[in-house]
PDB file of C-alpha atoms in Angstrom:
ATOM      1  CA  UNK A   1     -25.940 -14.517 -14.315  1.00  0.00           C
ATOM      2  CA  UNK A   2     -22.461 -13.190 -13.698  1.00  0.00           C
ATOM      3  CA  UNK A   3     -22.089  -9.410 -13.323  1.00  0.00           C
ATOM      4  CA  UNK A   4     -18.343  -8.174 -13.737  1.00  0.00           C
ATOM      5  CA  UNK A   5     -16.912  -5.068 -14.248  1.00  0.00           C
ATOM      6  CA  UNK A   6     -12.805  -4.522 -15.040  1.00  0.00           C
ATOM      7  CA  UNK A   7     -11.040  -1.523 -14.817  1.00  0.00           C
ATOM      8  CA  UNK A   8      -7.515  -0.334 -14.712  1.00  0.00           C
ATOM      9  CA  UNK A   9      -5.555   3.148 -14.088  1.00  0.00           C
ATOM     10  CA  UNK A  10      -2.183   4.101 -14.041  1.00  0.00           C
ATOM     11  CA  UNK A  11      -2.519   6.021 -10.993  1.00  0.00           C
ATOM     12  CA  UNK A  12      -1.015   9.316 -10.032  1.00  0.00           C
ATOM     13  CA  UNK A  13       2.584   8.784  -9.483  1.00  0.00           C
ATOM     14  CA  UNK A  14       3.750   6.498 -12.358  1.00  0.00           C
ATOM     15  CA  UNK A  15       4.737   6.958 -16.101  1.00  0.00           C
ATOM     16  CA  UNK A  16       3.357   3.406 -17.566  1.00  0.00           C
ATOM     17  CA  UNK A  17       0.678   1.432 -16.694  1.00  0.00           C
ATOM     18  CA  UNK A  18       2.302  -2.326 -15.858  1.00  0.00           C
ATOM     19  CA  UNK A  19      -0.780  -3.924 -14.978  1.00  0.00           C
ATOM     20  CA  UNK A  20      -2.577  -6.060 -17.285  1.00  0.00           C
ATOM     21  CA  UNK A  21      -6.342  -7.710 -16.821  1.00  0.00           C
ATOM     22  CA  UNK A  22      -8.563  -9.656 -18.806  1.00  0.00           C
ATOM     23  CA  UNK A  23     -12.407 -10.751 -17.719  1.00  0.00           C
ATOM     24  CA  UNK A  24     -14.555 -13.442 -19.623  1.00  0.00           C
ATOM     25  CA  UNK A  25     -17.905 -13.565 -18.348  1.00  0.00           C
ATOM     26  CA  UNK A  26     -18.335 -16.224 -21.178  1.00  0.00           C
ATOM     27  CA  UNK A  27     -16.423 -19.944 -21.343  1.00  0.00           C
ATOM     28  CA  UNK A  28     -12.848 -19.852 -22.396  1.00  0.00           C
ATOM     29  CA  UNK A  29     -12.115 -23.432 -24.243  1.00  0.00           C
ATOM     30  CA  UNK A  30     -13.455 -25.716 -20.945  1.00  0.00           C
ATOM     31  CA  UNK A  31     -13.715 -23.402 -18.372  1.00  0.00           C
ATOM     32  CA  UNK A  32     -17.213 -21.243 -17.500  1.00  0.00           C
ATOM     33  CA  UNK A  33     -15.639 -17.962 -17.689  1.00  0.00           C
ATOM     34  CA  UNK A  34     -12.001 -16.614 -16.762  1.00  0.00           C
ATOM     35  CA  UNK A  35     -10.413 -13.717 -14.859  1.00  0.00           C
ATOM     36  CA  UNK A  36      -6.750 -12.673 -14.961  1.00  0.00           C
ATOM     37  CA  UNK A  37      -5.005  -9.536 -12.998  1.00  0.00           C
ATOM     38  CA  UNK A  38      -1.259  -9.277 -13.367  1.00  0.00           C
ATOM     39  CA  UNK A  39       1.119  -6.729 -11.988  1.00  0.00           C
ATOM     40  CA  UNK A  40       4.435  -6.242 -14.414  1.00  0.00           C
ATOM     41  CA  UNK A  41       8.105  -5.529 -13.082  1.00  0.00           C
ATOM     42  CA  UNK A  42      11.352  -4.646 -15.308  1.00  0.00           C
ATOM     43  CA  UNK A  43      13.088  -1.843 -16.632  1.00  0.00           C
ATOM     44  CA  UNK A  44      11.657   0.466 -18.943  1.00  0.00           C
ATOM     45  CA  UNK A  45       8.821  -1.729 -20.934  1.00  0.00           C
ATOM     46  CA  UNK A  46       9.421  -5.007 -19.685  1.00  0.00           C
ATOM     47  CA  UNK A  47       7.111  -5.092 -16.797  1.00  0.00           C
ATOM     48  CA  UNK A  48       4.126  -3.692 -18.977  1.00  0.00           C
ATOM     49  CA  UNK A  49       5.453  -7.049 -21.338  1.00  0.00           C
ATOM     50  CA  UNK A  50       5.684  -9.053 -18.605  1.00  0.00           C
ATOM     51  CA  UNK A  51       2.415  -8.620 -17.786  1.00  0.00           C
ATOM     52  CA  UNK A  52       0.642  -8.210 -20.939  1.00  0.00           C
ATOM     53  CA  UNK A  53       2.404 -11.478 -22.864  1.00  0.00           C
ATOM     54  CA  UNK A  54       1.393 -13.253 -19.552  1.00  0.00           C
ATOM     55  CA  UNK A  55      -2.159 -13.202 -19.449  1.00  0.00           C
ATOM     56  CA  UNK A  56      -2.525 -13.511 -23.346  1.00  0.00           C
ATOM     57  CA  UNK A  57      -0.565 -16.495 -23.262  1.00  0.00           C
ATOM     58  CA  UNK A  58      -2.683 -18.077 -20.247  1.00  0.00           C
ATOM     59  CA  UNK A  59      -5.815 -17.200 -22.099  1.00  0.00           C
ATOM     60  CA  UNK A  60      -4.164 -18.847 -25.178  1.00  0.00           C
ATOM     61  CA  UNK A  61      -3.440 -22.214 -23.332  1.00  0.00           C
ATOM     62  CA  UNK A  62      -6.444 -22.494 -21.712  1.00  0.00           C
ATOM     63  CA  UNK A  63      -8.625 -22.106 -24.993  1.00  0.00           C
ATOM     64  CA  UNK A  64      -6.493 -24.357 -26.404  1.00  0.00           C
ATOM     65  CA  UNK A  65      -6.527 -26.733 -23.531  1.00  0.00           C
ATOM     66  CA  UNK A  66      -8.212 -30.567 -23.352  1.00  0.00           C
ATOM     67  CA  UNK A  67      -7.989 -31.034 -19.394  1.00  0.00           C
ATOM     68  CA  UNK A  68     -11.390 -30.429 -17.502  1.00  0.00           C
ATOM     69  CA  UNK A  69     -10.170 -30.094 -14.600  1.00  0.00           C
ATOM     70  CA  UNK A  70     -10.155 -26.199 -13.411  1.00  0.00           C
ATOM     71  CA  UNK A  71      -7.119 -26.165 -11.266  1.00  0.00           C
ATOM     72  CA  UNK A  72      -4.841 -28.172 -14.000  1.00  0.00           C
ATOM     73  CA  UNK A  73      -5.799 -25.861 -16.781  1.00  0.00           C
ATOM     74  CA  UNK A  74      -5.129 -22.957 -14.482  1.00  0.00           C
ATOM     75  CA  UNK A  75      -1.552 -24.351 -13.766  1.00  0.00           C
ATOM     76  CA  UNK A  76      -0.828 -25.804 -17.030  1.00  0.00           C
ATOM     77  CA  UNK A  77      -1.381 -22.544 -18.618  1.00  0.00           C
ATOM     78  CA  UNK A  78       0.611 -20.271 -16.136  1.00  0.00           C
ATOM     79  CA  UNK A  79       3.715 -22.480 -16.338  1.00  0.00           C
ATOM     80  CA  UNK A  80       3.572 -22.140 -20.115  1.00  0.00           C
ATOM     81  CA  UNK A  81       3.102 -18.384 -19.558  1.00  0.00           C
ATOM     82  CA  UNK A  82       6.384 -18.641 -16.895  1.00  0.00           C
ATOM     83  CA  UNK A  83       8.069 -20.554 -19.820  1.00  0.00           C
ATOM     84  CA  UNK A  84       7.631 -17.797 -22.557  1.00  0.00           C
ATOM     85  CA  UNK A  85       8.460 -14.968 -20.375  1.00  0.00           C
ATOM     86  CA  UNK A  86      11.900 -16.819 -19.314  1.00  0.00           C
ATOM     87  CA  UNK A  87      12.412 -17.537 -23.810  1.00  0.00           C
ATOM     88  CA  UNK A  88      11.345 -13.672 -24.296  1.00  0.00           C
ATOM     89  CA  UNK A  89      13.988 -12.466 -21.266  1.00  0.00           C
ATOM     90  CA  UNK A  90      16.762 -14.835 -22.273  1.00  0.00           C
ATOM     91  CA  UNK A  91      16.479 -13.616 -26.014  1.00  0.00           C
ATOM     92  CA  UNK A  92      16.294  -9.819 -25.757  1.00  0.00           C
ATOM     93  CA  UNK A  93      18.468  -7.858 -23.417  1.00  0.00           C
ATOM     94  CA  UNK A  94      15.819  -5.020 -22.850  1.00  0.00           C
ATOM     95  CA  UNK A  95      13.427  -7.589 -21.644  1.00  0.00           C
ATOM     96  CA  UNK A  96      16.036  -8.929 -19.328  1.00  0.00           C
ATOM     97  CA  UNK A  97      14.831  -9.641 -15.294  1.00  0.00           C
ATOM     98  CA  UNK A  98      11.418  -8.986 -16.598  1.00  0.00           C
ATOM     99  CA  UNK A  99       8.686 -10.895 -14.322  1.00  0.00           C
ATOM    100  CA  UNK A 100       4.588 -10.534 -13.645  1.00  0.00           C
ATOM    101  CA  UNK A 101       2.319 -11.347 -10.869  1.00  0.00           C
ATOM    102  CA  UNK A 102      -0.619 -12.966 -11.644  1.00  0.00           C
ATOM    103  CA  UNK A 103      -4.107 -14.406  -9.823  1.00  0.00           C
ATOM    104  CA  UNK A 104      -6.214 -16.286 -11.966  1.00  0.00           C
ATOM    105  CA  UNK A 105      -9.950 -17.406 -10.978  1.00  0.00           C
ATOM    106  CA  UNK A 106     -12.706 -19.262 -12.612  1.00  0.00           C
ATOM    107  CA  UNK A 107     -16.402 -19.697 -10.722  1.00  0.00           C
ATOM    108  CA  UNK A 108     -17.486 -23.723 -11.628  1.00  0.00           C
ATOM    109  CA  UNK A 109     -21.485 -23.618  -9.718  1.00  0.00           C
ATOM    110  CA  UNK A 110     -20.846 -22.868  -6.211  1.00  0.00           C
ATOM    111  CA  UNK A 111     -17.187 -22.934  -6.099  1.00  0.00           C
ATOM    112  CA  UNK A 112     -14.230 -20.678  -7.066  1.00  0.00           C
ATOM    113  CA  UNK A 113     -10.860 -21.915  -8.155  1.00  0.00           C
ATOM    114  CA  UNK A 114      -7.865 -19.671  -7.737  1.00  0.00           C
ATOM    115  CA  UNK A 115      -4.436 -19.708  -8.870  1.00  0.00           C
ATOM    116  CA  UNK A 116      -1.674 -16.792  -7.695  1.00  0.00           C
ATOM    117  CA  UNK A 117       1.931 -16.209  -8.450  1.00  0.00           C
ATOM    118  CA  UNK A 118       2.768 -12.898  -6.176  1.00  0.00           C
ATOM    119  CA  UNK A 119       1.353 -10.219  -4.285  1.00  0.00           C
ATOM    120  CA  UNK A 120      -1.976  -9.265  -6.210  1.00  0.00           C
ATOM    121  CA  UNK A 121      -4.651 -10.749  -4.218  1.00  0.00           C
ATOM    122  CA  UNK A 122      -8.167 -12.187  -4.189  1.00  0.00           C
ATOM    123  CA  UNK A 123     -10.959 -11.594  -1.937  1.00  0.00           C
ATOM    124  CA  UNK A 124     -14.065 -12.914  -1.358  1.00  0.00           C
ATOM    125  CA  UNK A 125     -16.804 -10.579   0.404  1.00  0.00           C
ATOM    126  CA  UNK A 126     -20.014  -9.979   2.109  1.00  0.00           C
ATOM    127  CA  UNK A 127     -21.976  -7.142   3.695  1.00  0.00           C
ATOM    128  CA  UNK A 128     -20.167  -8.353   7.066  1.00  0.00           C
ATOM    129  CA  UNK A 129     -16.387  -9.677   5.802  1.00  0.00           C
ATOM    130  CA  UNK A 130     -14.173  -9.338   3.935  1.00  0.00           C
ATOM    131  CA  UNK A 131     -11.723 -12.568   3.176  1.00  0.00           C
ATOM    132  CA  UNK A 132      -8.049 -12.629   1.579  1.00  0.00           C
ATOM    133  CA  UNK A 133      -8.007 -15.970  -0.202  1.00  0.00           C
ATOM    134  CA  UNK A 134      -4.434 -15.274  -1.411  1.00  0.00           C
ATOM    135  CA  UNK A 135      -1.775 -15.060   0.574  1.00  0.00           C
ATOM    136  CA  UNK A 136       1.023 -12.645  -0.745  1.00  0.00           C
ATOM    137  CA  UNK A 137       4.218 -14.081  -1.720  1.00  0.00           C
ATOM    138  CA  UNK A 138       6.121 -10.955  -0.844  1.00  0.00           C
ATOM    139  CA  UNK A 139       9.283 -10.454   1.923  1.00  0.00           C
ATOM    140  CA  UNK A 140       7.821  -9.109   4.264  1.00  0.00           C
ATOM    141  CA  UNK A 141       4.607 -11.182   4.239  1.00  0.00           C
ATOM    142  CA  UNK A 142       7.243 -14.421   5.082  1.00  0.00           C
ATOM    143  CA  UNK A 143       8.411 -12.011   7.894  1.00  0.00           C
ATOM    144  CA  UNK A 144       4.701 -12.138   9.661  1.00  0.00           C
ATOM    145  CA  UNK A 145       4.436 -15.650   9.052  1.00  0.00           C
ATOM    146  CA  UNK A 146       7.321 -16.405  11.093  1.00  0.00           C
ATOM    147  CA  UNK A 147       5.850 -14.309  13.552  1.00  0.00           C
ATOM    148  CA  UNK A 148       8.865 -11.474  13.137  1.00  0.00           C
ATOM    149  CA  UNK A 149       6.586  -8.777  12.426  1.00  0.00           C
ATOM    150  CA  UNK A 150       3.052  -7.837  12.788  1.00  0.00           C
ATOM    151  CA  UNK A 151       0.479  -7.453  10.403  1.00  0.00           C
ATOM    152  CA  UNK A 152       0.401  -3.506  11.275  1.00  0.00           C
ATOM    153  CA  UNK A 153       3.689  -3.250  10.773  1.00  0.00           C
ATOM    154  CA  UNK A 154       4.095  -5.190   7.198  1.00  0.00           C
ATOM    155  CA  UNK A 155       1.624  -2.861   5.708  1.00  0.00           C
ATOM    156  CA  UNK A 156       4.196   0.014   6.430  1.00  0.00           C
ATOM    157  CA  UNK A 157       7.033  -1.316   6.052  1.00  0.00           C
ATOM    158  CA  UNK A 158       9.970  -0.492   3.696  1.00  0.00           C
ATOM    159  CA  UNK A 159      10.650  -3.643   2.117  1.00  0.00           C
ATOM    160  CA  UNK A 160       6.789  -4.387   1.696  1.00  0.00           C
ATOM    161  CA  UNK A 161       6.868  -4.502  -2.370  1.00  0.00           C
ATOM    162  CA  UNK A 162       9.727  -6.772  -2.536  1.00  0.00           C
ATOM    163  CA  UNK A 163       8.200 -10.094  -3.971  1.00  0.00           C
ATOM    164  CA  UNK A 164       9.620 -13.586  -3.538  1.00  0.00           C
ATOM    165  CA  UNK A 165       7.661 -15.577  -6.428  1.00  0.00           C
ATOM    166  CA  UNK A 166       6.917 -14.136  -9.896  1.00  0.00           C
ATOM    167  CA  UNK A 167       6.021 -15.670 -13.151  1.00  0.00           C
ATOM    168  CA  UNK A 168       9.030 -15.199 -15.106  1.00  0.00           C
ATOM    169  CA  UNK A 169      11.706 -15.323 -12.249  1.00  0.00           C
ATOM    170  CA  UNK A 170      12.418 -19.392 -11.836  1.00  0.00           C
ATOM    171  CA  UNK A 171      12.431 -21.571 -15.006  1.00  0.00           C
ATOM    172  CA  UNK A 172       9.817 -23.178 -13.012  1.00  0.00           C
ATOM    173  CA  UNK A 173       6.977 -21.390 -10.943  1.00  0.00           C
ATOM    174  CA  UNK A 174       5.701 -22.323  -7.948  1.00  0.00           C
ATOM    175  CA  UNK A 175       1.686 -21.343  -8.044  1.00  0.00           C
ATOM    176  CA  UNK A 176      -0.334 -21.025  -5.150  1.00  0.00           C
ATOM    177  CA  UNK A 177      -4.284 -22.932  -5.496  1.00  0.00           C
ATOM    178  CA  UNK A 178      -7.457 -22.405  -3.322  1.00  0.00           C
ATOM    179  CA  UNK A 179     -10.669 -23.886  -4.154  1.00  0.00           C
ATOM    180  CA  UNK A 180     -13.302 -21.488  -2.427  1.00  0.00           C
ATOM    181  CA  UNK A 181     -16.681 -22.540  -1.753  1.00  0.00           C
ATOM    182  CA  UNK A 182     -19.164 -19.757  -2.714  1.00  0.00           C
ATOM    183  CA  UNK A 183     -22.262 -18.248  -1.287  1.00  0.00           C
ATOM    184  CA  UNK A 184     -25.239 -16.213  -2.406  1.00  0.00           C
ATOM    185  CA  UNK A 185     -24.366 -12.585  -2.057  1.00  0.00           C
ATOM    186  CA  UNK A 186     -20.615 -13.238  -2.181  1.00  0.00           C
ATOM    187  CA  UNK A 187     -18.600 -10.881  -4.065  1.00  0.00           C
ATOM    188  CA  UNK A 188     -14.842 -11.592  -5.918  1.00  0.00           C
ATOM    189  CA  UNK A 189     -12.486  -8.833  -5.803  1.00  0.00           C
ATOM    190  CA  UNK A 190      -9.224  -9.206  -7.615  1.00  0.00           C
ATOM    191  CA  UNK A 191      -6.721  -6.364  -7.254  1.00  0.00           C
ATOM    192  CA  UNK A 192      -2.865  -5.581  -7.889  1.00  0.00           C
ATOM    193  CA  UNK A 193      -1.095  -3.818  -5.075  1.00  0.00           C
ATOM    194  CA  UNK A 194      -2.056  -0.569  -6.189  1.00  0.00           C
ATOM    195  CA  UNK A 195      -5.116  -0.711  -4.349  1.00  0.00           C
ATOM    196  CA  UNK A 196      -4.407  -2.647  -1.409  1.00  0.00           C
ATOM    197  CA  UNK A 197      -1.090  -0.543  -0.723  1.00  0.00           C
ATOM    198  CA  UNK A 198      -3.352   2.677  -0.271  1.00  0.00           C
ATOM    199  CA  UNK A 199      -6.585   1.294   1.429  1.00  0.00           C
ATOM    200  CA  UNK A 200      -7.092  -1.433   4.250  1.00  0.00           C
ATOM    201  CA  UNK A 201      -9.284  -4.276   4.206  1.00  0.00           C
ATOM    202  CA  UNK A 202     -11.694  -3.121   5.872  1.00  0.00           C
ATOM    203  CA  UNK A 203     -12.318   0.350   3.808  1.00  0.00           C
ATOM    204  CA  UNK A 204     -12.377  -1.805   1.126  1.00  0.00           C
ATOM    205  CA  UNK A 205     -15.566  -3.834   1.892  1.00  0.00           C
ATOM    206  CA  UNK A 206     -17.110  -0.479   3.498  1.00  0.00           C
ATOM    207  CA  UNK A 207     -16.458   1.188  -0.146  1.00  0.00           C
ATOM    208  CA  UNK A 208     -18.143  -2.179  -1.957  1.00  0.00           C
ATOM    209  CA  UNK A 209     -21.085  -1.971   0.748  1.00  0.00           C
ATOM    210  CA  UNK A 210     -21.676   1.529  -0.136  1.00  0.00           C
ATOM    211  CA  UNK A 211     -21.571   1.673  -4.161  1.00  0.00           C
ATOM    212  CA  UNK A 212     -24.588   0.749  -6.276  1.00  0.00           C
ATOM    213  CA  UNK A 213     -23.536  -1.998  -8.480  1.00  0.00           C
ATOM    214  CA  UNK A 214     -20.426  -3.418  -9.931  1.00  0.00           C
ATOM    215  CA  UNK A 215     -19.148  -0.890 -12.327  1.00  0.00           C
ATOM    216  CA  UNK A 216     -19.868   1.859  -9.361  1.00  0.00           C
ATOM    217  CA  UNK A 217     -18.410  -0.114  -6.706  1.00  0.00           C
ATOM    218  CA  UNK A 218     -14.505  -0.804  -8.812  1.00  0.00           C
ATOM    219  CA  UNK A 219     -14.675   2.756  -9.666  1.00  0.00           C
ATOM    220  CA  UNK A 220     -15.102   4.372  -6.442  1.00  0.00           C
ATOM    221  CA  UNK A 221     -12.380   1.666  -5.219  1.00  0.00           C
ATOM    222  CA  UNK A 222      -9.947   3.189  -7.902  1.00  0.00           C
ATOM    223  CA  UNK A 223     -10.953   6.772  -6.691  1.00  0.00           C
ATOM    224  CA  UNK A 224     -10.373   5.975  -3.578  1.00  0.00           C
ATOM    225  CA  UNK A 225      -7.113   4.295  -3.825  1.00  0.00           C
ATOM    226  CA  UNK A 226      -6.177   7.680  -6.160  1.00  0.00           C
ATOM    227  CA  UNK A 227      -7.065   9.646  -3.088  1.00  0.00           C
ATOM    228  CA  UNK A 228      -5.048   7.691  -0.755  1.00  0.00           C
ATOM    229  CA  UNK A 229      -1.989   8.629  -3.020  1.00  0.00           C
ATOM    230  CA  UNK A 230      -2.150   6.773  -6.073  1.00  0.00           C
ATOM    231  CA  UNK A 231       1.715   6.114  -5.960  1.00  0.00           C
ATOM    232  CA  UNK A 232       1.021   2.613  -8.327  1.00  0.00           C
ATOM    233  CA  UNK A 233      -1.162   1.337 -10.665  1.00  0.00           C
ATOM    234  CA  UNK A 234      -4.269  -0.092  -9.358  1.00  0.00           C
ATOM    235  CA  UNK A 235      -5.864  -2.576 -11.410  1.00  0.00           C
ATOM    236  CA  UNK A 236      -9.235  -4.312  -9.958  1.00  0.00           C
ATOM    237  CA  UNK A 237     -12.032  -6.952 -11.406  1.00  0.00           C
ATOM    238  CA  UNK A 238     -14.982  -6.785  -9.275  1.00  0.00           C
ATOM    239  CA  UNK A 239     -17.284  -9.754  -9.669  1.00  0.00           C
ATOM    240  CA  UNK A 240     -21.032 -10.453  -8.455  1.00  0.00           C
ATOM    241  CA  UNK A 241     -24.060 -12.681  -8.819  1.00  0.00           C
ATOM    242  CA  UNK A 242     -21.592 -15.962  -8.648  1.00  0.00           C
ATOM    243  CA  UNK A 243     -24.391 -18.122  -7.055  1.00  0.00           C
ATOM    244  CA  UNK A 244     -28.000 -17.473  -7.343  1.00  0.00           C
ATOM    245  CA  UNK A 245     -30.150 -17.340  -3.976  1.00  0.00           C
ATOM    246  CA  UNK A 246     -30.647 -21.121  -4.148  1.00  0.00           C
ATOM    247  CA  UNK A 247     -27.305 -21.753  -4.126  1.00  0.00           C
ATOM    248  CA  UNK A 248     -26.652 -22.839  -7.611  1.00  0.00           C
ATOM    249  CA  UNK A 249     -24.441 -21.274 -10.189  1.00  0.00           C
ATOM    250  CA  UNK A 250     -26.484 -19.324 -12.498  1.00  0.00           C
TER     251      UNK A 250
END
């Protein structure tokens, strides 16, 4: 059986929380279960909209949804999502240049679909790796995959929050999909850039190896990221116990 745990903090540097989750350990109209983490930008309270309307109206769509497919209902509902957030900006001037990230994921037996808009990421772990599964759509990340810049040097540099897709941005979003093949003793971490801007990969998974169980484990990540600095919101859903020892989905 499933064990999740979200969690969300507004950190020690900002005034509003902008980040938005939502975890269903239990189906969601025709999918097994359904995670969301979004990270809101805008003026004033138009990021914390952003994000919020976003993942309500992807949870919306896919209850509603009759596909049975994972990664169409995924898409499906994040386009509508990009569509209302593009109505809600064009209609209200202090919601105006408003726009979300988002990463989506469902676990379907042994395998995990994904869908991301942005820079909040997705990561699949063991005892002895950790994985990104997302890749950020961000400025600077382009930069290293051109081979401009190194990965050292993208993870301090100046321009590293500017992103380059968002769900509200275009009047049609490009999303990102990765099918992930599971295995027992995997974990799922999904995270804004509140907690990957503070610690590296790698202290990450040490953190995870460390804690007790999943409600332990995203804490201490949170605390950890609030030592660091805190200078964002971190937002993480920590998930566990995907695939039983057999290798089935339990």
């Amino acid at each position: 059986m499933l064990k999740t745990f979200s969690i969300t903090d507004i950190g020690r540097k900002r005034q509003m929380n902008q980040d938005y989750v939502y975890s269903s350990e239990q189906p969601v109209g025709n999918l097994f279960n359904l995670f969301l983490v979004a990270d809101g930008m805008g003026g004033h309270n138009a990021g914390e909209y952003a994000s919020r309307v976003t993942v309500e109206t992807i949870v919306e769509m896919v209850r509603n949804s009759s596909e049975t497919d994972p990664v169409c209902i995924l898409e499906e509902a994040i386009q509508a999502a990009n569509a209302l957030v593009r109505r809600r900006a064009a209609r209200f001037s202090w919601l105006e240049g408003m726009g979300t990230t988002v990463v989506a994921a469902t676990c379907v037996e042994n395998r995990l679909y994904v869908a991301n808009v942005g820079d909040s990421r997705l990561y699949v772990l063991n005892n002895k790796e950790i994985r990104q599964i997302t890749r950020d759509h961000s400025w600077v990340e382009e930069m290293v995959q051109r081979g401009e810049i190194g990965r050292e040097d993208a993870r301090n540099h100046s321009n590293k929050n500017i992103i380059t897709r968002a769900v509200g941005a275009e009047d049609t979003v490009k999303i990102d999909v990765f099918v992930v093949r599971l295995e027992a003793g995997d974990e799922i971490l999904m995270c804004t850039d509140g907690l990957t801007n503070m610690l590296e990969d790698e202290e990450m998974r040490m953190i995870l190896d460390g804690a007790r169980d999943v409600v332990e484990k995203a804490q201490e990540l949170v605390k950890a990221a609030n030592e660091h600095g805190g200078r964002d919101n971190i937002s993480v859903i920590l998930i566990a116990d995907a695939v039983s020892e057999n290798g089935e989905h339990i």
